Amino acid sequence: MKTLIDLLRDAAKAEGTRPALFIGGRRYSFQDLHKQSDAFAKGLVAQGVSSGDRISCFLPNGIEFLVSYLGALKAGAIFNPLNRVYRSGEIRQAVEDYTPRFFIADSDGWQVSAEVLQDAECVERIILVGDSSAEDDRILSWEKVGTESKNVVLPKIDSESTAGIFSTSGTTGRAKGAMLSHRNFVTNSRAIVSAWRWTRDDILVIALPLFHMHGLGVAFHGWMTTRSTLHVLPRFDAEKVLVALQKNRATMFFGVPTMYARLNAVERPERFDLSQMRLFVSGSAPLPPKQFVRFRERFEHEVLERYGMTETGMLLGNPYEGARVPGTVGFPFPEVEARLVDGEVQVRGPNVFAGYWQRPEETAESFDGDWFRTGDLGTQDEEGRFTLCGRRSELILVGGYNVYPREVEEAIESHPGVQECAVAGVDDDDLGQVPAAWIVDAESPATDEELAAWCADRLARYKVPRRFARVNELPRNAMGKVARHRLEVD
């Protein structure tokens, strides 16, 4: 089984100096990335990094992030990318949980993490990109790490080695560190490439954060697997994304539902020629059917919705050929098996992680034999197509009846007066829990009475929200997934 390093090495040998990666206003070949990450890896080893050491990385999208990632893998270390929107409390949690020996940041990241790192005895070296004038005798300049260690021999990497510790989204509490191996990543990339007919001729544009599974595990790894062309934007801006798709003659775009909602809000979409596009993919959170239909009407493309997790990579997806049914997540990817047990989606395959970092009890609870319990509730139609109903932990129990938040949300979001909404359970003295809805109004908002009547026409009475709260925006994590535990009841 090949490792991620093998994929890069093979691509560098086959593609030479052909520009294939566009990031930070510059272009790079596979060969550039291979050489730079080799030098950085040797610098890390020279500084004392050994196999199994954790290296936490707190960098924005940029070539430095990718070189740090690949360099850490080549040095035999375990890469731990940190969410760029983390503040000091979340960084402290990550450092306490993963005890990294090395910590990589830029000047902005240093401002956020400095106080935490001052108290972190486990961190032996702090590698700073750019300004390294901060006062700490552990600090090294990122730019110099890979310049003085040309004779270092790098370790041999096994496909079963842990490549990274990725923090789960933490939408229901403290994040856990999922341990993913080279084998997990390579097999999942192979499945994605096959399912989406991804080839060397494709041109992919993304505005996803690279610290997340979607940006790194799907887009970047798929790019290495296919040796195609990748344009990484620093952040999402709907107009700039559409310009990039047209200018670069892109064929693929990967995004999250929030991105598609903002693309749908762009005025006069006919200004942009997207005729060369063959695939728009949505994931990381459910895509509201209303946004699916609106995108098809405005851009004449059907979004392919898929489903994956930090712990497993990609699991299910609507078909490339065939019907893409709004609100569903389709069928298992190649080499993935999926089943329903008491309404919960369970999966197995070579893409499934080994477990949570230093949490053996939670790891054991997450498996039923070799089947991973996703914690997501779902249904399956007669064709085998899966639909997700929500997290088991978010299930609302109303007088003994189960209410799935996603079902109620879809009913509410079908009202023209609602832009988007989130539903969660709130305590009730009589029924135990009742549904409540947090609403982001559209231009012509509906009253509470109108929404209650709308739901009553479409849902059983016990599913109709008892409360409606208006908010300017829903609380979300970095990938656009609604953080229900942050919804506040008046």
Coordinates of C-alpha atoms in Angstrom, one line a residue:
M1 CA 0.0 0.0 0.0
K2 CA 1.3 3.4 -1.0
T3 CA 1.7 6.2 1.5
L4 CA 0.9 9.9 1.0
I5 CA 4.6 10.5 0.5
D6 CA 4.7 7.9 -2.2
L7 CA 1.9 9.7 -4.0
L8 CA 3.9 13.0 -3.9
R9 CA 7.1 11.3 -4.9
D10 CA 5.4 9.6 -7.9
A11 CA 3.8 12.8 -9.0
A12 CA 7.0 14.8 -8.8
K13 CA 8.8 12.1 -10.9
A14 CA 6.0 11.9 -13.5
E15 CA 5.0 15.6 -13.7
G16 CA 8.4 17.4 -13.3
T17 CA 8.1 21.1 -13.3
R18 CA 4.6 21.4 -14.7
P19 CA 2.7 24.1 -12.6
A20 CA -0.1 22.2 -10.8
L21 CA -0.7 24.1 -7.6
F22 CA -1.7 27.7 -7.4
I23 CA -1.7 29.2 -3.8
G24 CA -0.8 32.5 -2.2
G25 CA -0.5 34.2 -5.6
R26 CA 2.2 31.8 -6.8
R27 CA 2.4 28.6 -8.7
Y28 CA 4.2 25.4 -7.8
S29 CA 4.9 22.1 -9.4
F30 CA 4.8 18.7 -7.7
Q31 CA 8.5 18.7 -7.9
D32 CA 8.7 22.1 -6.0
L33 CA 6.5 20.7 -3.3
H34 CA 8.5 17.5 -3.0
K35 CA 11.8 19.3 -2.8
Q36 CA 10.6 21.9 -0.3
S37 CA 9.0 19.4 2.0
D38 CA 12.1 17.2 1.8
A39 CA 14.2 20.0 3.0
F40 CA 11.8 20.9 5.8
A41 CA 11.5 17.3 6.9
K42 CA 15.3 17.1 7.2
G43 CA 15.3 20.3 9.2
L44 CA 12.8 18.8 11.6
V45 CA 14.8 15.7 12.1
A46 CA 17.9 17.7 12.6
Q47 CA 16.0 19.6 15.4
G48 CA 15.2 16.3 17.1
V49 CA 11.8 15.2 15.6
S50 CA 11.4 11.5 15.7
S51 CA 8.7 9.0 14.6
G52 CA 5.5 9.4 16.5
D53 CA 6.1 13.0 17.7
R54 CA 3.2 15.3 17.4
I55 CA 3.6 18.6 15.5
S56 CA 0.7 21.0 15.9
C57 CA 0.2 23.5 13.1
F58 CA -1.6 26.8 13.4
L59 CA -1.3 28.3 10.0
P60 CA -3.7 29.8 7.4
N61 CA -4.0 28.5 3.8
G62 CA -0.6 28.8 2.2
I63 CA 2.4 27.0 0.8
E64 CA 3.9 27.0 4.3
F65 CA 1.0 24.9 5.6
L66 CA 1.4 22.3 2.9
V67 CA 5.2 22.1 3.2
S68 CA 4.8 21.8 7.0
Y69 CA 2.3 19.0 6.5
L70 CA 4.3 17.0 4.0
G71 CA 7.5 17.7 5.8
A72 CA 6.1 16.4 9.1
L73 CA 4.9 13.2 7.4
K74 CA 8.3 12.6 5.8
A75 CA 10.0 13.1 9.2
G76 CA 7.7 10.4 10.6
A77 CA 5.8 12.8 12.8
I78 CA 2.1 13.0 13.4
F79 CA 0.6 16.2 12.0
N80 CA -2.0 18.0 14.1
P81 CA -3.7 20.8 12.1
L82 CA -5.5 23.4 14.3
N83 CA -8.6 25.2 13.4
R84 CA -7.6 28.7 12.3
V85 CA -10.4 30.3 14.2
Y86 CA -9.3 28.8 17.6
R87 CA -8.7 31.1 20.5
S88 CA -6.4 30.5 23.4
G89 CA -8.8 28.2 25.3
E90 CA -9.2 25.9 22.4
I91 CA -5.4 25.9 21.7
R92 CA -4.8 25.1 25.4
Q93 CA -7.1 22.1 25.1
A94 CA -5.3 20.8 22.0
V95 CA -1.9 21.2 23.5
E96 CA -3.0 19.5 26.7
D97 CA -4.6 16.6 24.7
Y98 CA -1.9 16.0 22.1
T99 CA 1.3 17.2 23.8
P100 CA 3.1 18.3 20.7
R101 CA 6.9 18.6 20.8
F102 CA 6.8 21.2 18.0
F103 CA 4.3 24.0 17.3
I104 CA 4.2 25.8 14.0
A105 CA 2.5 29.2 13.6
D106 CA 2.7 32.6 11.8
S107 CA 2.8 36.0 13.6
D108 CA -1.0 36.2 13.9
G109 CA -1.1 32.6 15.3
W110 CA 1.6 33.5 17.7
Q111 CA -0.4 36.4 19.1
V112 CA -3.2 34.0 19.9
S113 CA -1.1 31.1 21.2
A114 CA 1.8 32.7 23.0
E115 CA 0.3 32.7 26.5
V116 CA -0.6 29.0 26.1
L117 CA 2.8 28.0 24.8
Q118 CA 4.6 29.8 27.6
D119 CA 3.1 27.3 30.0
A120 CA 3.4 24.3 27.7
E121 CA 6.4 22.3 28.9
C122 CA 5.8 19.6 26.2
V123 CA 6.5 22.1 23.4
E124 CA 10.3 22.0 22.8
R125 CA 10.4 24.1 19.6
I126 CA 8.1 26.8 18.2
I127 CA 8.6 27.4 14.5
L128 CA 7.4 30.8 13.3
V129 CA 6.6 31.8 9.8
G130 CA 7.6 35.4 9.0
D131 CA 8.4 37.6 11.9
S132 CA 10.4 35.6 14.5
S133 CA 11.3 38.5 16.8
A134 CA 9.1 37.1 19.7
E135 CA 11.1 36.5 22.8
D136 CA 11.2 32.8 23.5
D137 CA 14.4 30.7 23.3
R138 CA 12.5 27.8 21.8
I139 CA 11.6 29.8 18.7
L140 CA 13.0 28.9 15.2
S141 CA 12.4 30.6 11.9
W142 CA 10.3 28.5 9.6
E143 CA 12.2 29.8 6.6
K144 CA 15.5 28.5 8.0
V145 CA 14.4 25.1 9.3
G146 CA 15.0 23.4 5.9
T147 CA 18.2 25.2 4.8
E148 CA 21.0 23.7 6.9
S149 CA 20.3 19.9 7.1
K150 CA 20.9 18.5 3.6
N151 CA 22.7 15.3 4.8
V152 CA 20.0 14.1 7.2
V153 CA 18.5 10.6 6.3
L154 CA 14.7 10.5 6.5
P155 CA 12.9 7.5 8.1
K156 CA 11.0 5.0 6.1
I157 CA 7.2 5.6 6.4
D158 CA 4.8 2.6 6.7
S159 CA 1.2 2.9 5.3
E160 CA -0.2 1.9 8.7
S161 CA 1.7 4.8 10.4
T162 CA -0.5 7.5 11.9
A163 CA -0.3 10.5 9.5
G164 CA -2.4 12.9 11.5
I165 CA -4.5 13.7 14.5
F166 CA -7.6 15.7 13.4
S167 CA -9.9 17.2 15.9
T168 CA -13.5 16.4 15.6
S169 CA -15.8 19.3 15.0
G170 CA -16.8 19.5 18.6
T171 CA -20.4 20.7 17.9
T172 CA -21.6 18.9 21.0
G173 CA -18.8 19.3 23.4
R174 CA -15.0 18.9 23.8
A175 CA -13.3 17.9 20.6
K176 CA -11.6 14.5 20.3
G177 CA -8.5 13.7 18.2
A178 CA -9.1 11.2 15.5
M179 CA -6.0 9.2 14.5
L180 CA -5.8 8.7 10.7
S181 CA -3.2 6.6 8.9
H182 CA -1.6 6.9 5.5
R183 CA -3.6 3.9 4.5
N184 CA -6.9 5.6 5.6
F185 CA -6.1 8.6 3.5
V186 CA -4.8 6.8 0.4
T187 CA -7.7 4.3 0.1
N188 CA -10.3 7.0 0.6
S189 CA -8.7 9.2 -2.0
R190 CA -8.7 6.3 -4.4
A191 CA -12.4 5.8 -3.8
I192 CA -13.2 9.5 -4.3
V193 CA -11.2 9.7 -7.5
S194 CA -13.1 6.7 -8.8
A195 CA -16.6 7.9 -7.8
W196 CA -16.2 11.4 -9.1
R197 CA -14.3 10.5 -12.4
W198 CA -11.5 12.7 -11.3
T199 CA -8.6 12.8 -13.7
R200 CA -5.3 14.6 -14.4
D201 CA -7.1 16.9 -16.8
D202 CA -9.4 18.3 -14.1
I203 CA -8.9 21.8 -12.6
L204 CA -10.2 22.1 -9.0
V205 CA -10.9 25.4 -7.2
I206 CA -11.4 25.4 -3.5
A207 CA -11.8 28.1 -0.8
L208 CA -11.8 25.5 2.0
P209 CA -9.5 25.7 5.0
L210 CA -6.7 23.2 4.7
F211 CA -6.7 22.4 8.4
H212 CA -10.0 20.5 7.8
M213 CA -10.6 17.0 6.4
H214 CA -12.6 18.5 3.5
G215 CA -9.8 20.7 2.3
L216 CA -6.8 18.5 3.1
G217 CA -8.2 14.9 3.1
V218 CA -10.5 15.3 0.1
A219 CA -9.2 18.1 -2.1
F220 CA -5.4 18.1 -1.5
H221 CA -5.0 14.3 -1.3
G222 CA -7.2 13.8 -4.4
W223 CA -5.1 16.3 -6.2
M224 CA -1.9 14.3 -5.4
T225 CA -3.6 11.1 -6.4
T226 CA -4.7 12.4 -9.8
R227 CA -1.9 14.8 -10.5
S228 CA -4.4 17.3 -11.6
T229 CA -4.4 21.1 -11.1
L230 CA -5.4 22.8 -7.9
H231 CA -6.2 26.5 -7.1
V232 CA -6.5 27.2 -3.4
L233 CA -8.1 30.5 -2.5
P234 CA -7.2 32.1 0.9
R235 CA -10.9 32.4 1.9
F236 CA -14.4 32.2 0.6
D237 CA -15.9 35.1 -1.3
A238 CA -18.8 34.3 -3.6
E239 CA -17.9 36.7 -6.4
K240 CA -14.2 35.8 -6.3
V241 CA -15.0 32.1 -6.4
L242 CA -17.1 32.6 -9.5
V243 CA -14.4 34.7 -11.1
A244 CA -11.8 32.0 -10.3
L245 CA -14.0 29.3 -11.8
Q246 CA -14.4 31.2 -15.0
K247 CA -10.8 32.6 -15.3
N248 CA -9.1 29.3 -14.6
R249 CA -11.5 27.2 -16.7
A250 CA -12.1 25.1 -13.7
T251 CA -14.0 21.8 -13.9
M252 CA -14.6 21.1 -10.2
F253 CA -15.5 23.0 -7.0
F254 CA -15.8 21.6 -3.5
G255 CA -17.7 23.6 -0.9
V256 CA -20.0 23.6 2.1
P257 CA -23.7 24.5 2.3
T258 CA -23.0 28.0 3.5
M259 CA -20.9 28.6 0.4
Y260 CA -23.7 27.5 -1.9
A261 CA -26.2 29.7 -0.1
R262 CA -23.9 32.7 -0.7
L263 CA -23.3 31.7 -4.3
N264 CA -27.1 31.6 -4.7
A265 CA -27.3 35.1 -3.4
V266 CA -25.0 36.6 -6.0
E267 CA -26.8 39.0 -8.3
R268 CA -27.0 38.2 -12.1
P269 CA -25.2 34.8 -12.1
E270 CA -25.4 34.9 -15.9
R271 CA -22.4 37.1 -15.8
F272 CA -20.2 34.1 -15.2
D273 CA -19.5 31.4 -17.8
L274 CA -19.5 28.1 -16.0
S275 CA -20.1 25.9 -19.0
Q276 CA -16.7 24.1 -18.5
M277 CA -17.7 23.0 -15.0
R278 CA -18.5 19.3 -14.6
L279 CA -18.8 18.9 -10.8
F280 CA -19.9 20.9 -7.8
V281 CA -19.6 19.0 -4.6
S282 CA -21.2 19.9 -1.2
G283 CA -20.4 18.4 2.2
S284 CA -19.4 18.9 5.9
A285 CA -23.1 19.7 6.7
P286 CA -26.5 18.9 5.1
L287 CA -27.3 21.0 2.0
P288 CA -30.9 22.3 2.3
P289 CA -33.0 21.0 -0.6
K290 CA -34.1 24.6 -1.3
Q291 CA -30.5 25.6 -1.9
F292 CA -30.0 22.6 -4.2
V293 CA -33.0 23.6 -6.3
R294 CA -32.0 27.3 -6.4
F295 CA -28.5 26.5 -7.5
R296 CA -29.7 24.3 -10.3
E297 CA -32.1 27.0 -11.5
R298 CA -29.5 29.8 -11.3
F299 CA -26.3 28.1 -12.5
E300 CA -27.7 25.1 -14.5
H301 CA -25.6 22.6 -12.5
E302 CA -26.8 20.0 -9.9
V303 CA -24.7 19.9 -6.8
L304 CA -23.4 16.4 -5.8
E305 CA -24.0 16.1 -2.0
R306 CA -21.8 13.6 -0.1
Y307 CA -21.3 12.6 3.5
G308 CA -18.2 12.1 5.5
M309 CA -16.7 12.4 8.9
T310 CA -13.4 13.4 10.4
E311 CA -13.0 9.8 11.7
T312 CA -13.6 8.2 8.3
G313 CA -13.1 10.5 5.4
M314 CA -15.8 10.2 2.7
L315 CA -18.5 7.6 3.2
L316 CA -21.6 8.1 1.1
G317 CA -22.3 10.2 -2.0
N318 CA -25.0 10.9 -4.6
P319 CA -24.0 9.3 -7.9
Y320 CA -21.9 11.0 -10.5
E321 CA -24.2 9.5 -13.1
G322 CA -27.8 9.1 -12.1
A323 CA -30.3 11.0 -10.0
R324 CA -29.0 13.4 -7.3
V325 CA -31.9 13.5 -5.0
P326 CA -32.1 16.7 -2.8
G327 CA -31.8 16.1 0.9
T328 CA -30.1 12.7 0.4
V329 CA -26.5 11.6 0.6
G330 CA -26.7 8.7 -1.8
F331 CA -24.7 5.4 -1.6
P332 CA -21.5 4.1 -0.1
F333 CA -18.2 5.0 -1.8
P334 CA -16.1 2.2 -3.3
E335 CA -14.5 0.0 -0.5
V336 CA -17.0 1.4 2.0
E337 CA -19.8 -0.6 3.6
A338 CA -22.7 1.1 5.4
R339 CA -25.7 -0.2 7.4
L340 CA -28.4 1.0 9.7
V341 CA -28.6 -0.4 13.3
D342 CA -31.5 1.0 15.4
G343 CA -31.6 3.9 13.0
E344 CA -27.9 4.8 13.3
V345 CA -25.6 4.8 10.4
Q346 CA -22.7 2.4 10.9
V347 CA -19.8 2.0 8.4
R348 CA -16.6 0.0 7.9
G349 CA -13.8 -0.1 5.4
P350 CA -10.1 0.7 5.0
N351 CA -10.9 4.5 5.4
V352 CA -12.1 4.1 9.0
F353 CA -9.7 5.6 11.7
A354 CA -7.9 3.6 14.3
G355 CA -9.4 5.5 17.3
Y356 CA -9.3 8.6 19.4
W357 CA -6.0 9.8 20.7
Q358 CA -5.5 8.5 24.2
R359 CA -9.2 7.8 24.7
P360 CA -9.5 4.0 24.7
E361 CA -12.9 3.9 26.4
E362 CA -14.5 6.3 23.9
T363 CA -12.8 4.4 21.0
A364 CA -14.3 1.1 22.2
E365 CA -17.7 2.7 22.6
S366 CA -17.5 4.0 19.0
F367 CA -17.3 0.5 17.5
D368 CA -19.6 -2.4 17.1
G369 CA -17.1 -5.1 16.2
D370 CA -15.4 -3.6 13.2
W371 CA -18.3 -1.3 12.4
F372 CA -17.9 2.3 13.3
R373 CA -20.9 3.9 15.0
T374 CA -21.2 7.3 13.3
G375 CA -23.7 8.8 15.8
D376 CA -25.7 9.9 12.8
L377 CA -29.3 8.8 12.4
G378 CA -30.6 7.9 9.0
T379 CA -33.0 6.1 6.7
Q380 CA -32.5 4.1 3.6
D381 CA -35.0 3.8 0.6
E382 CA -35.7 0.8 -1.5
E383 CA -32.9 1.6 -3.8
G384 CA -30.4 1.7 -1.0
R385 CA -30.0 5.5 -1.0
F386 CA -29.3 7.0 2.5
T387 CA -30.9 10.1 4.0
L388 CA -29.5 11.6 7.2
C389 CA -31.9 12.7 10.0
G390 CA -29.4 14.2 12.4
R391 CA -27.1 13.3 15.3
R392 CA -28.2 10.7 17.8
S393 CA -27.1 13.1 20.5
E394 CA -29.4 15.8 19.1
L395 CA -32.5 13.6 18.9
I396 CA -35.4 15.4 20.6
L397 CA -37.7 13.2 22.8
V398 CA -41.2 14.6 23.0
G399 CA -43.3 12.7 25.3
G400 CA -41.6 9.4 24.2
Y401 CA -41.7 10.3 20.5
N402 CA -38.6 10.8 18.4
V403 CA -38.2 14.1 16.6
Y404 CA -35.3 14.5 14.2
P405 CA -34.1 18.2 13.9
R406 CA -33.3 17.9 10.3
E407 CA -36.8 16.9 9.3
V408 CA -38.3 19.9 11.0
E409 CA -35.6 22.2 9.6
E410 CA -36.4 21.2 6.1
A411 CA -40.1 21.8 6.6
I412 CA -39.4 25.3 8.0
E413 CA -36.8 26.2 5.4
S414 CA -39.3 25.4 2.6
H415 CA -41.3 28.5 3.7
P416 CA -40.4 31.5 1.5
G417 CA -40.1 33.7 4.6
V418 CA -37.3 31.7 6.0
Q419 CA -33.6 32.0 4.9
E420 CA -32.4 29.3 7.2
C421 CA -33.1 27.8 10.5
A422 CA -31.9 25.4 13.2
V423 CA -34.0 23.2 15.5
A424 CA -33.1 21.8 18.9
G425 CA -34.8 20.4 21.9
V426 CA -35.6 22.6 25.0
D427 CA -36.8 21.3 28.4
D428 CA -40.5 21.1 29.0
D429 CA -42.1 20.2 32.4
D430 CA -44.9 18.2 30.8
L431 CA -43.3 16.4 27.8
G432 CA -39.6 16.3 28.8
Q433 CA -38.5 18.2 25.7
V434 CA -40.2 20.1 22.9
P435 CA -38.8 21.4 19.6
A436 CA -37.6 25.0 19.3
A437 CA -36.6 26.8 16.1
W438 CA -34.0 29.5 15.6
I439 CA -34.9 31.5 12.4
V440 CA -32.9 33.7 10.1
D441 CA -35.6 35.6 8.3
A442 CA -35.8 36.1 4.5
E443 CA -36.7 39.5 3.0
S444 CA -40.4 39.0 3.7
P445 CA -40.4 37.2 7.1
A446 CA -43.2 35.1 8.4
T447 CA -44.9 35.4 11.8
D448 CA -44.6 32.7 14.5
E449 CA -48.2 31.8 13.9
E450 CA -47.7 31.4 10.1
L451 CA -44.7 29.2 10.7
A452 CA -46.5 27.0 13.2
A453 CA -49.4 26.6 10.8
W454 CA -46.9 25.9 7.9
C455 CA -45.3 23.1 10.0
A456 CA -48.7 21.7 11.2
D457 CA -49.6 21.1 7.5
R458 CA -46.5 19.1 6.9
L459 CA -45.5 17.5 10.2
A460 CA -47.2 15.6 13.1
R461 CA -48.3 17.9 15.9
Y462 CA -45.5 16.8 18.3
K463 CA -42.9 17.8 15.8
V464 CA -44.1 21.4 15.4
P465 CA -41.8 23.8 17.3
R466 CA -43.3 25.4 20.4
R467 CA -41.0 28.3 20.2
F468 CA -39.5 30.5 17.4
A469 CA -36.5 32.7 18.0
R470 CA -35.2 35.2 15.5
V471 CA -31.4 35.5 15.1
N472 CA -29.2 37.4 12.6
E473 CA -27.1 34.3 12.0
L474 CA -26.8 30.7 13.2
P475 CA -23.8 29.7 15.3
R476 CA -21.5 27.6 13.2
N477 CA -18.1 25.9 13.3
A478 CA -15.4 26.6 10.8
M479 CA -16.9 24.3 8.2
G480 CA -20.4 25.8 8.3
K481 CA -22.0 23.1 10.5
V482 CA -24.5 24.5 12.9
A483 CA -23.3 24.3 16.5
R484 CA -26.6 23.4 18.2
H485 CA -25.1 23.5 21.7
R486 CA -24.5 27.2 21.2
L487 CA -28.2 28.0 20.5
E488 CA -29.5 30.0 23.4
V489 CA -33.0 29.9 24.8
D490 CA -34.5 33.2 26.1

